[in-house]
Amino acid sequence: AQRVTQPEKLLSVFKGAPVELKCNYSYSGSPELFWYVQYSRQRLQLLLRHISRESIKGFTADLNKGETSFHLKKPFAQEEDSAMYYCALGALGDYKLSFGAGTTVTVRA
Amino acid sequence: DVKVTQSSRYLVKRTGEKVFLECVQDMDHENMFWYRQDPGLGLRLIYFSYDVKMKEKGDIPEGYSVSREKKERFSLILESASTNQTSMYLCASSLAGSGQGADTQYFGPGTRLTVL
């Protein structure tokens, strides 16, 4: 069975500082990986997925199959990045996603 | 733009009541999902459906059932609500069909259910 681990429940950074949210997964096959974000009082929404290789709102995430990681990074955090972030894994041939426990990011001025 | 709507934003029920949570999507998505979201536990899948009248248990199906009579509508039923079912319930839908694997899921705004 696949599993997603987000080791940090809370992350606090200053505005303009780099931010990295860790995501590790366990899955023997080729994974589909996603980052979702939930801003205050808004619905959960897709931030990015590894297959599209896009940079959204300045965030990037690289799949490292050797380390089974999909860390989310942004070089200069903004106050509007304060939110809850979830990493999610989809297995080949499956409809479901397995979500991590989430990381709450607070960007301080 | 995909729109997923849920019947209520807030709901307060008594222990033992039967509770219906409804979800509607307007993009002809094949797959629909029900999660509960709890602090420190992330999103846990309750049930999902990959076609009309088809359903599969997720990770925490106990105490819940679902119904999908039409493609656009997926209902979550708490047969006899208990206090430990107090939570935020999220509905989601996705497009990908059989064999295509996991696709982007689009979420509703959530229903915060309190069971007293």
PDB file of N, CA, C and O in Angstrom, chain A residues 9 32 34 36 38 43-44 46 49 86 90-97 99-102, chain B residues 4 31 33 35 37 40 42-43 45 48 50 96-98 101-105 107-109:
ATOM      1  N   LYS A   9       4.381  19.437  10.681  1.00  0.00           N
ATOM      2  CA  LYS A   9       2.988  19.864  10.806  1.00  0.00           C
ATOM      3  C   LYS A   9       2.882  21.367  10.643  1.00  0.00           C
ATOM      4  O   LYS A   9       1.911  21.879  10.092  1.00  0.00           O
ATOM      5  N   GLU A  32       2.138   9.027  -9.374  1.00  0.00           N
ATOM      6  CA  GLU A  32       1.609  10.332  -9.780  1.00  0.00           C
ATOM      7  C   GLU A  32       1.607  11.182  -8.512  1.00  0.00           C
ATOM      8  O   GLU A  32       1.010  10.785  -7.512  1.00  0.00           O
ATOM      9  N   PHE A  34       1.178  14.988  -6.445  1.00  0.00           N
ATOM     10  CA  PHE A  34       0.461  16.249  -6.465  1.00  0.00           C
ATOM     11  C   PHE A  34       0.778  17.041  -5.198  1.00  0.00           C
ATOM     12  O   PHE A  34       1.034  16.471  -4.144  1.00  0.00           O
ATOM     13  N   TYR A  36      -1.448  19.958  -3.155  1.00  0.00           N
ATOM     14  CA  TYR A  36      -2.689  20.714  -3.033  1.00  0.00           C
ATOM     15  C   TYR A  36      -2.507  21.783  -1.964  1.00  0.00           C
ATOM     16  O   TYR A  36      -1.737  21.607  -1.017  1.00  0.00           O
ATOM     17  N   GLN A  38      -4.693  24.760   0.553  1.00  0.00           N
ATOM     18  CA  GLN A  38      -5.963  25.262   1.064  1.00  0.00           C
ATOM     19  C   GLN A  38      -5.706  26.567   1.791  1.00  0.00           C
ATOM     20  O   GLN A  38      -5.123  26.566   2.892  1.00  0.00           O
ATOM     21  N   ARG A  43     -11.596  26.518  -0.657  1.00  0.00           N
ATOM     22  CA  ARG A  43     -11.572  25.077  -0.863  1.00  0.00           C
ATOM     23  C   ARG A  43     -10.178  24.596  -1.219  1.00  0.00           C
ATOM     24  O   ARG A  43      -9.336  25.362  -1.679  1.00  0.00           O
ATOM     25  N   LEU A  44      -9.980  23.325  -1.004  1.00  0.00           N
ATOM     26  CA  LEU A  44      -8.728  22.682  -1.376  1.00  0.00           C
ATOM     27  C   LEU A  44      -8.587  22.726  -2.897  1.00  0.00           C
ATOM     28  O   LEU A  44      -9.527  22.425  -3.618  1.00  0.00           O
ATOM     29  N   LEU A  46      -5.728  22.278  -6.440  1.00  0.00           N
ATOM     30  CA  LEU A  46      -4.451  21.795  -6.940  1.00  0.00           C
ATOM     31  C   LEU A  46      -3.459  22.940  -7.040  1.00  0.00           C
ATOM     32  O   LEU A  46      -3.767  24.003  -7.572  1.00  0.00           O
ATOM     33  N   ARG A  49       1.202  19.402 -10.143  1.00  0.00           N
ATOM     34  CA  ARG A  49       1.415  17.959 -10.217  1.00  0.00           C
ATOM     35  C   ARG A  49       2.693  17.733 -11.002  1.00  0.00           C
ATOM     36  O   ARG A  49       3.009  18.494 -11.908  1.00  0.00           O
ATOM     37  N   TYR A  86      -0.946  20.074   1.224  1.00  0.00           N
ATOM     38  CA  TYR A  86      -1.015  18.617   1.273  1.00  0.00           C
ATOM     39  C   TYR A  86      -0.274  18.030   0.074  1.00  0.00           C
ATOM     40  O   TYR A  86      -0.465  18.474  -1.061  1.00  0.00           O
ATOM     41  N   GLY A  90      -0.810   9.231  -6.246  1.00  0.00           N
ATOM     42  CA  GLY A  90      -1.697   8.354  -6.979  1.00  0.00           C
ATOM     43  C   GLY A  90      -0.913   7.185  -7.534  1.00  0.00           C
ATOM     44  O   GLY A  90       0.173   7.363  -8.079  1.00  0.00           O
ATOM     45  N   ALA A  91      -1.476   5.994  -7.386  1.00  0.00           N
ATOM     46  CA  ALA A  91      -0.814   4.798  -7.905  1.00  0.00           C
ATOM     47  C   ALA A  91      -1.292   4.514  -9.316  1.00  0.00           C
ATOM     48  O   ALA A  91      -2.425   4.843  -9.690  1.00  0.00           O
ATOM     49  N   LEU A  92      -0.421   3.865 -10.083  1.00  0.00           N
ATOM     50  CA  LEU A  92      -0.757   3.534 -11.465  1.00  0.00           C
ATOM     51  C   LEU A  92      -1.995   2.650 -11.505  1.00  0.00           C
ATOM     52  O   LEU A  92      -2.086   1.673 -10.769  1.00  0.00           O
ATOM     53  N   GLY A  93      -2.938   2.994 -12.364  1.00  0.00           N
ATOM     54  CA  GLY A  93      -4.131   2.184 -12.512  1.00  0.00           C
ATOM     55  C   GLY A  93      -5.158   2.370 -11.415  1.00  0.00           C
ATOM     56  O   GLY A  93      -6.140   1.634 -11.347  1.00  0.00           O
ATOM     57  N   ASP A  94      -4.978   3.356 -10.557  1.00  0.00           N
ATOM     58  CA  ASP A  94      -5.900   3.583  -9.448  1.00  0.00           C
ATOM     59  C   ASP A  94      -6.552   4.946  -9.595  1.00  0.00           C
ATOM     60  O   ASP A  94      -5.952   5.873 -10.136  1.00  0.00           O
ATOM     61  N   TYR A  95      -7.789   5.063  -9.085  1.00  0.00           N
ATOM     62  CA  TYR A  95      -8.466   6.352  -9.153  1.00  0.00           C
ATOM     63  C   TYR A  95      -8.137   7.221  -7.948  1.00  0.00           C
ATOM     64  O   TYR A  95      -8.271   8.433  -7.984  1.00  0.00           O
ATOM     65  N   LYS A  96      -7.724   6.588  -6.875  1.00  0.00           N
ATOM     66  CA  LYS A  96      -7.627   7.268  -5.595  1.00  0.00           C
ATOM     67  C   LYS A  96      -6.305   8.008  -5.437  1.00  0.00           C
ATOM     68  O   LYS A  96      -5.319   7.737  -6.100  1.00  0.00           O
ATOM     69  N   LEU A  97      -6.326   8.962  -4.519  1.00  0.00           N
ATOM     70  CA  LEU A  97      -5.118   9.621  -4.068  1.00  0.00           C
ATOM     71  C   LEU A  97      -4.933   9.336  -2.575  1.00  0.00           C
ATOM     72  O   LEU A  97      -5.901   9.282  -1.823  1.00  0.00           O
ATOM     73  N   PHE A  99      -3.309  10.993   0.677  1.00  0.00           N
ATOM     74  CA  PHE A  99      -2.848  12.306   1.121  1.00  0.00           C
ATOM     75  C   PHE A  99      -1.977  12.195   2.364  1.00  0.00           C
ATOM     76  O   PHE A  99      -2.174  11.332   3.221  1.00  0.00           O
ATOM     77  N   GLY A 100      -1.024  13.131   2.463  1.00  0.00           N
ATOM     78  CA  GLY A 100      -0.274  13.272   3.696  1.00  0.00           C
ATOM     79  C   GLY A 100      -1.094  14.014   4.732  1.00  0.00           C
ATOM     80  O   GLY A 100      -2.211  14.453   4.466  1.00  0.00           O
ATOM     81  N   ALA A 101      -0.515  14.176   5.909  1.00  0.00           N
ATOM     82  CA  ALA A 101      -1.242  14.813   7.019  1.00  0.00           C
ATOM     83  C   ALA A 101      -1.319  16.322   6.882  1.00  0.00           C
ATOM     84  O   ALA A 101      -2.075  16.965   7.590  1.00  0.00           O
ATOM     85  N   GLY A 102      -0.509  16.882   5.984  1.00  0.00           N
ATOM     86  CA  GLY A 102      -0.562  18.313   5.738  1.00  0.00           C
ATOM     87  C   GLY A 102       0.470  19.101   6.535  1.00  0.00           C
ATOM     88  O   GLY A 102       0.892  18.688   7.619  1.00  0.00           O
TER      89      GLY A 102
ATOM     90  N   VAL B   4     -17.687  21.978  -8.041  1.00  0.00           N
ATOM     91  CA  VAL B   4     -18.189  20.950  -7.144  1.00  0.00           C
ATOM     92  C   VAL B   4     -18.886  21.666  -6.000  1.00  0.00           C
ATOM     93  O   VAL B   4     -18.279  22.518  -5.340  1.00  0.00           O
ATOM     94  N   ASN B  31     -15.411   9.984 -11.692  1.00  0.00           N
ATOM     95  CA  ASN B  31     -15.066   9.581 -10.329  1.00  0.00           C
ATOM     96  C   ASN B  31     -15.491  10.634  -9.312  1.00  0.00           C
ATOM     97  O   ASN B  31     -15.326  11.839  -9.547  1.00  0.00           O
ATOM     98  N   PHE B  33     -15.572  11.306  -4.829  1.00  0.00           N
ATOM     99  CA  PHE B  33     -14.925  10.869  -3.592  1.00  0.00           C
ATOM    100  C   PHE B  33     -15.512  11.616  -2.395  1.00  0.00           C
ATOM    101  O   PHE B  33     -15.893  12.778  -2.512  1.00  0.00           O
ATOM    102  N   TYR B  35     -14.199  12.499   1.540  1.00  0.00           N
ATOM    103  CA  TYR B  35     -13.127  12.478   2.524  1.00  0.00           C
ATOM    104  C   TYR B  35     -13.622  13.129   3.817  1.00  0.00           C
ATOM    105  O   TYR B  35     -14.517  13.962   3.798  1.00  0.00           O
ATOM    106  N   GLN B  37     -11.706  15.478   6.821  1.00  0.00           N
ATOM    107  CA  GLN B  37     -10.481  16.229   7.049  1.00  0.00           C
ATOM    108  C   GLN B  37     -10.402  16.564   8.527  1.00  0.00           C
ATOM    109  O   GLN B  37     -11.263  17.285   9.060  1.00  0.00           O
ATOM    110  N   GLY B  40      -4.154  17.222  11.847  1.00  0.00           N
ATOM    111  CA  GLY B  40      -3.117  16.248  12.163  1.00  0.00           C
ATOM    112  C   GLY B  40      -3.277  14.909  11.482  1.00  0.00           C
ATOM    113  O   GLY B  40      -2.354  14.082  11.514  1.00  0.00           O
ATOM    114  N   GLY B  42      -4.843  14.792   8.209  1.00  0.00           N
ATOM    115  CA  GLY B  42      -4.948  15.020   6.780  1.00  0.00           C
ATOM    116  C   GLY B  42      -6.308  14.649   6.238  1.00  0.00           C
ATOM    117  O   GLY B  42      -7.319  14.719   6.939  1.00  0.00           O
ATOM    118  N   LEU B  43      -6.330  14.230   4.974  1.00  0.00           N
ATOM    119  CA  LEU B  43      -7.560  13.789   4.335  1.00  0.00           C
ATOM    120  C   LEU B  43      -7.602  12.275   4.344  1.00  0.00           C
ATOM    121  O   LEU B  43      -6.653  11.623   3.909  1.00  0.00           O
ATOM    122  N   LEU B  45      -9.876   8.991   3.074  1.00  0.00           N
ATOM    123  CA  LEU B  45     -10.914   8.618   2.125  1.00  0.00           C
ATOM    124  C   LEU B  45     -11.949   7.725   2.788  1.00  0.00           C
ATOM    125  O   LEU B  45     -11.613   6.691   3.370  1.00  0.00           O
ATOM    126  N   PHE B  48     -15.462   6.014  -2.402  1.00  0.00           N
ATOM    127  CA  PHE B  48     -15.419   6.644  -3.702  1.00  0.00           C
ATOM    128  C   PHE B  48     -16.255   5.863  -4.703  1.00  0.00           C
ATOM    129  O   PHE B  48     -16.644   4.717  -4.439  1.00  0.00           O
ATOM    130  N   TYR B  50     -16.587   5.188  -9.028  1.00  0.00           N
ATOM    131  CA  TYR B  50     -15.985   5.391 -10.342  1.00  0.00           C
ATOM    132  C   TYR B  50     -17.008   5.312 -11.466  1.00  0.00           C
ATOM    133  O   TYR B  50     -16.662   5.416 -12.644  1.00  0.00           O
ATOM    134  N   ALA B  96     -10.520  11.098 -14.873  1.00  0.00           N
ATOM    135  CA  ALA B  96      -9.885   9.931 -15.488  1.00  0.00           C
ATOM    136  C   ALA B  96     -10.709   8.670 -15.323  1.00  0.00           C
ATOM    137  O   ALA B  96     -11.224   8.386 -14.250  1.00  0.00           O
ATOM    138  N   GLY B  97     -10.773   7.899 -16.392  1.00  0.00           N
ATOM    139  CA  GLY B  97     -11.515   6.659 -16.372  1.00  0.00           C
ATOM    140  C   GLY B  97     -10.641   5.467 -16.109  1.00  0.00           C
ATOM    141  O   GLY B  97      -9.491   5.601 -15.721  1.00  0.00           O
ATOM    142  N   SER B  98     -11.159   4.309 -16.317  1.00  0.00           N
ATOM    143  CA  SER B  98     -10.478   3.066 -16.004  1.00  0.00           C
ATOM    144  C   SER B  98      -9.139   2.959 -16.722  1.00  0.00           C
ATOM    145  O   SER B  98      -9.036   3.237 -17.904  1.00  0.00           O
ATOM    146  N   GLY B 101      -5.536   5.825 -14.361  1.00  0.00           N
ATOM    147  CA  GLY B 101      -4.882   6.171 -13.113  1.00  0.00           C
ATOM    148  C   GLY B 101      -5.384   7.455 -12.506  1.00  0.00           C
ATOM    149  O   GLY B 101      -6.330   8.064 -12.968  1.00  0.00           O
ATOM    150  N   ALA B 102      -4.700   7.845 -11.453  1.00  0.00           N
ATOM    151  CA  ALA B 102      -5.129   8.992 -10.670  1.00  0.00           C
ATOM    152  C   ALA B 102      -5.044  10.273 -11.484  1.00  0.00           C
ATOM    153  O   ALA B 102      -4.060  10.534 -12.161  1.00  0.00           O
ATOM    154  N   ASP B 103      -6.080  11.058 -11.412  1.00  0.00           N
ATOM    155  CA  ASP B 103      -6.122  12.340 -12.101  1.00  0.00           C
ATOM    156  C   ASP B 103      -6.355  13.430 -11.071  1.00  0.00           C
ATOM    157  O   ASP B 103      -6.666  13.153  -9.908  1.00  0.00           O
ATOM    158  N   THR B 104      -6.223  14.653 -11.490  1.00  0.00           N
ATOM    159  CA  THR B 104      -6.448  15.777 -10.598  1.00  0.00           C
ATOM    160  C   THR B 104      -7.846  15.709 -10.024  1.00  0.00           C
ATOM    161  O   THR B 104      -8.819  15.501 -10.753  1.00  0.00           O
ATOM    162  N   GLN B 105      -7.949  15.881  -8.721  1.00  0.00           N
ATOM    163  CA  GLN B 105      -9.247  15.914  -8.071  1.00  0.00           C
ATOM    164  C   GLN B 105      -9.638  17.363  -7.797  1.00  0.00           C
ATOM    165  O   GLN B 105      -8.796  18.171  -7.396  1.00  0.00           O
ATOM    166  N   PHE B 107     -12.216  19.807  -5.620  1.00  0.00           N
ATOM    167  CA  PHE B 107     -12.892  19.698  -4.334  1.00  0.00           C
ATOM    168  C   PHE B 107     -14.041  20.686  -4.172  1.00  0.00           C
ATOM    169  O   PHE B 107     -14.021  21.796  -4.711  1.00  0.00           O
ATOM    170  N   GLY B 108     -15.022  20.258  -3.402  1.00  0.00           N
ATOM    171  CA  GLY B 108     -16.080  21.145  -2.968  1.00  0.00           C
ATOM    172  C   GLY B 108     -15.623  21.990  -1.789  1.00  0.00           C
ATOM    173  O   GLY B 108     -14.516  21.800  -1.275  1.00  0.00           O
ATOM    174  N   PRO B 109     -16.466  22.899  -1.330  1.00  0.00           N
ATOM    175  CA  PRO B 109     -16.082  23.806  -0.241  1.00  0.00           C
ATOM    176  C   PRO B 109     -16.059  23.152   1.137  1.00  0.00           C
ATOM    177  O   PRO B 109     -15.514  23.721   2.079  1.00  0.00           O
TER     178      PRO B 109
END
